[in-house]
Coordinates of N, CA, C and O in Angstrom, one line a residue:
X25 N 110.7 27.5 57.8 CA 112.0 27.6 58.5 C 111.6 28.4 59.8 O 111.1 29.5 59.8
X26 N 111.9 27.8 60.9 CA 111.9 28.8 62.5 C 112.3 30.0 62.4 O 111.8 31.0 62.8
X27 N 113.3 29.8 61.8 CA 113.9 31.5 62.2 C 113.3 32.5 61.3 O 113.8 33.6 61.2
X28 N 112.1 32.0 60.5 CA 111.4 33.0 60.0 C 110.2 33.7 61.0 O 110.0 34.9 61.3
X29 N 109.7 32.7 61.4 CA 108.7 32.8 62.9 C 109.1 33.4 63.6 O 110.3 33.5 63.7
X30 N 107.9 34.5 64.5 CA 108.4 35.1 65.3 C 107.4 34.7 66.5 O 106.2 34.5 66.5
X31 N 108.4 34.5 67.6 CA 107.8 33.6 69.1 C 106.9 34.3 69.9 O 106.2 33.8 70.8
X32 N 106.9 35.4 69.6 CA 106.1 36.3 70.7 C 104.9 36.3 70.1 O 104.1 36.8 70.8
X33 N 104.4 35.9 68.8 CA 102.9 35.4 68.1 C 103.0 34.7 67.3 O 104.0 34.1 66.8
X34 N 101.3 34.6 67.2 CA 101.0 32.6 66.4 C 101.2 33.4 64.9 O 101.4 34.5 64.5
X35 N 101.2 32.3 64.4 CA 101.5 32.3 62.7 C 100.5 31.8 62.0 O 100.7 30.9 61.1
X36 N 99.3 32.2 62.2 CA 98.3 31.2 61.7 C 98.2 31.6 59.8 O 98.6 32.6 59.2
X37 N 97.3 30.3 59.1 CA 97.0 30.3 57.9 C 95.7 29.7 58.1 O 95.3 28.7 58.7
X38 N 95.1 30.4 57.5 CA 93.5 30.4 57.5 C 93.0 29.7 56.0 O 93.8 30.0 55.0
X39 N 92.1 29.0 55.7 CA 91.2 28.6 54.7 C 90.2 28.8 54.9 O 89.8 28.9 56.1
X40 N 88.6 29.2 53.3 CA 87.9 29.7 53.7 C 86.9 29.2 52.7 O 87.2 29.5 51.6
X41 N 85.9 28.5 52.8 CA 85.0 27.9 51.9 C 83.4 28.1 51.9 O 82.8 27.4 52.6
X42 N 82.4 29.1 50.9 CA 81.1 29.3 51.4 C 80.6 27.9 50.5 O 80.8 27.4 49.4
X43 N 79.6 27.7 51.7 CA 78.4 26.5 51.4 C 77.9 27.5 51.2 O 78.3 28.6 51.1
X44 N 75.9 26.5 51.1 CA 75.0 27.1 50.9 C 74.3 27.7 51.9 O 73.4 28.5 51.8
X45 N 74.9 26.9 53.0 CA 74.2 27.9 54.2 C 75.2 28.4 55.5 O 74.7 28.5 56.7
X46 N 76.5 28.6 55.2 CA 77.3 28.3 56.2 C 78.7 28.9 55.5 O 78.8 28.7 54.3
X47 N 79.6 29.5 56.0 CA 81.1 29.4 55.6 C 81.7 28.7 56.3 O 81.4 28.6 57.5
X48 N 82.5 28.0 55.8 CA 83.5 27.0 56.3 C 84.8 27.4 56.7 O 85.7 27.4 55.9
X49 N 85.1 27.8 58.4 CA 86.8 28.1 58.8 C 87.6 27.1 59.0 O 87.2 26.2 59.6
X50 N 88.5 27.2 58.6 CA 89.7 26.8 59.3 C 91.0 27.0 59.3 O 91.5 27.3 58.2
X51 N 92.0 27.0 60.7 CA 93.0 27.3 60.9 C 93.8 27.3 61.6 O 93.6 27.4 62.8
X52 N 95.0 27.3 61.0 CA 96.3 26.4 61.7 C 97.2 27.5 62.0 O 97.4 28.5 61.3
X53 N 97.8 27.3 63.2 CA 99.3 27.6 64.1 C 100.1 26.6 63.6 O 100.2 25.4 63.8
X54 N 101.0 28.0 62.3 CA 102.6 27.0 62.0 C 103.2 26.7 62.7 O 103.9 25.6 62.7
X55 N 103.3 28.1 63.9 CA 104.0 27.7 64.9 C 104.0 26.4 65.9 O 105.0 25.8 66.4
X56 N 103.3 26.2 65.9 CA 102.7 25.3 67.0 C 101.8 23.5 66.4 O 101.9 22.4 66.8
X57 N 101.3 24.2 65.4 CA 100.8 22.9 65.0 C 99.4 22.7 64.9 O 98.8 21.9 64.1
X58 N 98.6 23.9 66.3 CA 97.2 23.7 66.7 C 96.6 24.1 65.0 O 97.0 25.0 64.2
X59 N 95.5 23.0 65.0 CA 94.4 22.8 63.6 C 93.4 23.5 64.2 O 93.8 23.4 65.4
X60 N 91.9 24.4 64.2 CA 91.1 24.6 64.4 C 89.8 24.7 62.9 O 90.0 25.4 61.9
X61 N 88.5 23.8 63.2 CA 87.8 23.9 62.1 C 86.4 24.3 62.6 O 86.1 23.9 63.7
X62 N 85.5 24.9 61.9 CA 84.2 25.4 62.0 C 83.5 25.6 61.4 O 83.8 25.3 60.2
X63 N 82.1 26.5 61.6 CA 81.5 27.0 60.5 C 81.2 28.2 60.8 O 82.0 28.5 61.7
X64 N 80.6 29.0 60.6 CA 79.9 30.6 61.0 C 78.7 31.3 59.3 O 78.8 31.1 58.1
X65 N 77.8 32.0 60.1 CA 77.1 32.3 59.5 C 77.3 33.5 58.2 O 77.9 34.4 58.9
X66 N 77.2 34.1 56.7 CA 77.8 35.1 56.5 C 78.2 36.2 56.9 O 79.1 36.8 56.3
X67 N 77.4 36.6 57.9 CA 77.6 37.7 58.4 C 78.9 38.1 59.7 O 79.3 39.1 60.2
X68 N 79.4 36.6 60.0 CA 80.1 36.3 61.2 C 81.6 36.4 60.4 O 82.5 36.0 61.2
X69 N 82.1 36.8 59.2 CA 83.2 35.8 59.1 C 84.3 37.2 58.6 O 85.4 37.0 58.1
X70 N 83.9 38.2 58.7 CA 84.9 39.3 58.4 C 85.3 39.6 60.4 O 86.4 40.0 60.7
X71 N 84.2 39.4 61.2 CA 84.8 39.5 62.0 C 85.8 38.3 62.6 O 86.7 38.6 63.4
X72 N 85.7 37.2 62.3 CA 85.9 35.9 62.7 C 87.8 36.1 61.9 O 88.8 35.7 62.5
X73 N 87.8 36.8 60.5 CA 88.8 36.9 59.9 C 90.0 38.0 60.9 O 91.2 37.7 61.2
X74 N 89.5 38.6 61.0 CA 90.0 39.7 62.1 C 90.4 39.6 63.5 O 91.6 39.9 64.0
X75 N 89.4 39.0 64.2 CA 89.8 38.4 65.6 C 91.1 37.4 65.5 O 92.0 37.4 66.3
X76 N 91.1 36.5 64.3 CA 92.0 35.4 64.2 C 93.4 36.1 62.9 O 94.3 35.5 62.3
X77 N 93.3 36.7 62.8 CA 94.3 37.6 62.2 C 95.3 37.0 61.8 O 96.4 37.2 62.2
X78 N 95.0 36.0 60.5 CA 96.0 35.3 59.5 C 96.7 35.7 58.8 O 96.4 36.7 58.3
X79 N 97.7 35.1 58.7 CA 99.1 35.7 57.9 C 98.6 35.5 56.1 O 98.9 36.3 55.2
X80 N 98.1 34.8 56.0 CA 97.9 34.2 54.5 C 96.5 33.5 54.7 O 96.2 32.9 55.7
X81 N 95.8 33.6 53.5 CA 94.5 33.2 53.4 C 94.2 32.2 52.0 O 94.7 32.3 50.9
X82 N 93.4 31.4 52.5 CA 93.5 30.2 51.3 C 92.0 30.0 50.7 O 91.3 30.0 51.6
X83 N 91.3 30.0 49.5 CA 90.1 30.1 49.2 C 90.1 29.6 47.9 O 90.8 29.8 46.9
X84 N 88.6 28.7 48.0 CA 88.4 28.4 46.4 C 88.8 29.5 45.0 O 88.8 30.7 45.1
X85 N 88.8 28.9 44.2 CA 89.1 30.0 43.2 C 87.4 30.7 42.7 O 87.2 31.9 42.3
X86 N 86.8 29.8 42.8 CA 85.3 29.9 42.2 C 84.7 30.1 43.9 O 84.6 29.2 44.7
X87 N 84.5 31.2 44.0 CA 84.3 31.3 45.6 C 82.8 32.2 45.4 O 82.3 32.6 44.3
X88 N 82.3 32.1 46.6 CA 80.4 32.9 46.5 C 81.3 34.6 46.6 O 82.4 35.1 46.5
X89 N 79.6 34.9 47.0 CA 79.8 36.9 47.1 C 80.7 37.0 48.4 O 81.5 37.9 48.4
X90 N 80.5 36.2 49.3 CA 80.9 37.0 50.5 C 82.8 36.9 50.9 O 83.4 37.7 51.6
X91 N 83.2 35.5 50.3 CA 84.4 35.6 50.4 C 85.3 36.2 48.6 O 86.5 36.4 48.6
X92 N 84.7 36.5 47.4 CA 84.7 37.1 46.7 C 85.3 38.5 47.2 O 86.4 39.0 46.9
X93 N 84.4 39.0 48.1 CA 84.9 40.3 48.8 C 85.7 40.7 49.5 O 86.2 41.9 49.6
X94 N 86.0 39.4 50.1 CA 87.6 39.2 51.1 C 88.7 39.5 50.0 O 89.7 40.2 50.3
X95 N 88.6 38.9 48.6 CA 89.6 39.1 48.0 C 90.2 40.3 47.6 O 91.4 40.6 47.2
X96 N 89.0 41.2 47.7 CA 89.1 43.0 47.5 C 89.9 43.7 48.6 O 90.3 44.9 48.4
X97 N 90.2 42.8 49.8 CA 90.8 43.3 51.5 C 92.5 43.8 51.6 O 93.4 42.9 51.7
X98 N 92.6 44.7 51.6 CA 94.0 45.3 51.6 C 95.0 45.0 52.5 O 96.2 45.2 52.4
X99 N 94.0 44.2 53.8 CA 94.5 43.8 54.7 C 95.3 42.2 54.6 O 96.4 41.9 55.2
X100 N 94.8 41.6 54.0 CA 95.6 40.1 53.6 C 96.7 40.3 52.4 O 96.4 40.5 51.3
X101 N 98.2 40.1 53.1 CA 99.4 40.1 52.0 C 99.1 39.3 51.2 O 99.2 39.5 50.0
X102 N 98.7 38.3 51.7 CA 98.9 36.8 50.6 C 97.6 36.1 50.5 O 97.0 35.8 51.5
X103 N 97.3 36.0 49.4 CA 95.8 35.1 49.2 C 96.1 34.3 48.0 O 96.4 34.7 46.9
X104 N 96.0 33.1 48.4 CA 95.9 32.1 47.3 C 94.3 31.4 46.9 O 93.2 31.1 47.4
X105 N 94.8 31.4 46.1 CA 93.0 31.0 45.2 C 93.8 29.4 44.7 O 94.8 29.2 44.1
X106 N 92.8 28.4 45.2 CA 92.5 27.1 45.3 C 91.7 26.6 44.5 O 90.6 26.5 44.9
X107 N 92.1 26.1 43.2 CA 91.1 25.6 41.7 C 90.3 24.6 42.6 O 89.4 23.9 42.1

């Protein structure tokens, strides 16, 4: 719904997937529509989560160590775990 949105910032929802050599970003503006996808190294992706500052975060359920840890973050209201 719009009138939940607020216009003066993005609304983004983030997904987050570790390979074997790489984590896998990506993330969308509800507001807007814009998709962005990538990859980043482990060490890249707490700040990557931060800079891009998502409202809700989406992640395998069976996930590695490094996003495992995200799940521990006080800072994300909403995390859904993806079977």
């Amino acid at each position: 719904e719009s009138s939940m949105l607020n216009d003066a910032e993005n609304s983004y929802i983030m997904s987050v997937f570790e390979g074997e050599d790489a984590i896998g970003i990506s993330y969308a503006d509800v507001s807007t529509g814009a998709l962005i996808a990538y990859d980043v190294n482990g060490s890249s992706i707490l700040g990557e989560i931060s800079r891009i500052n998502p409202k809700e975060l989406i992640c395998p359920e069976k996930s590695g160590r490094m996003i495992t840890g995200l799940l521990d973050d006080y800072r994300f209201k909403s995390i859904y775990l993806n079977p």
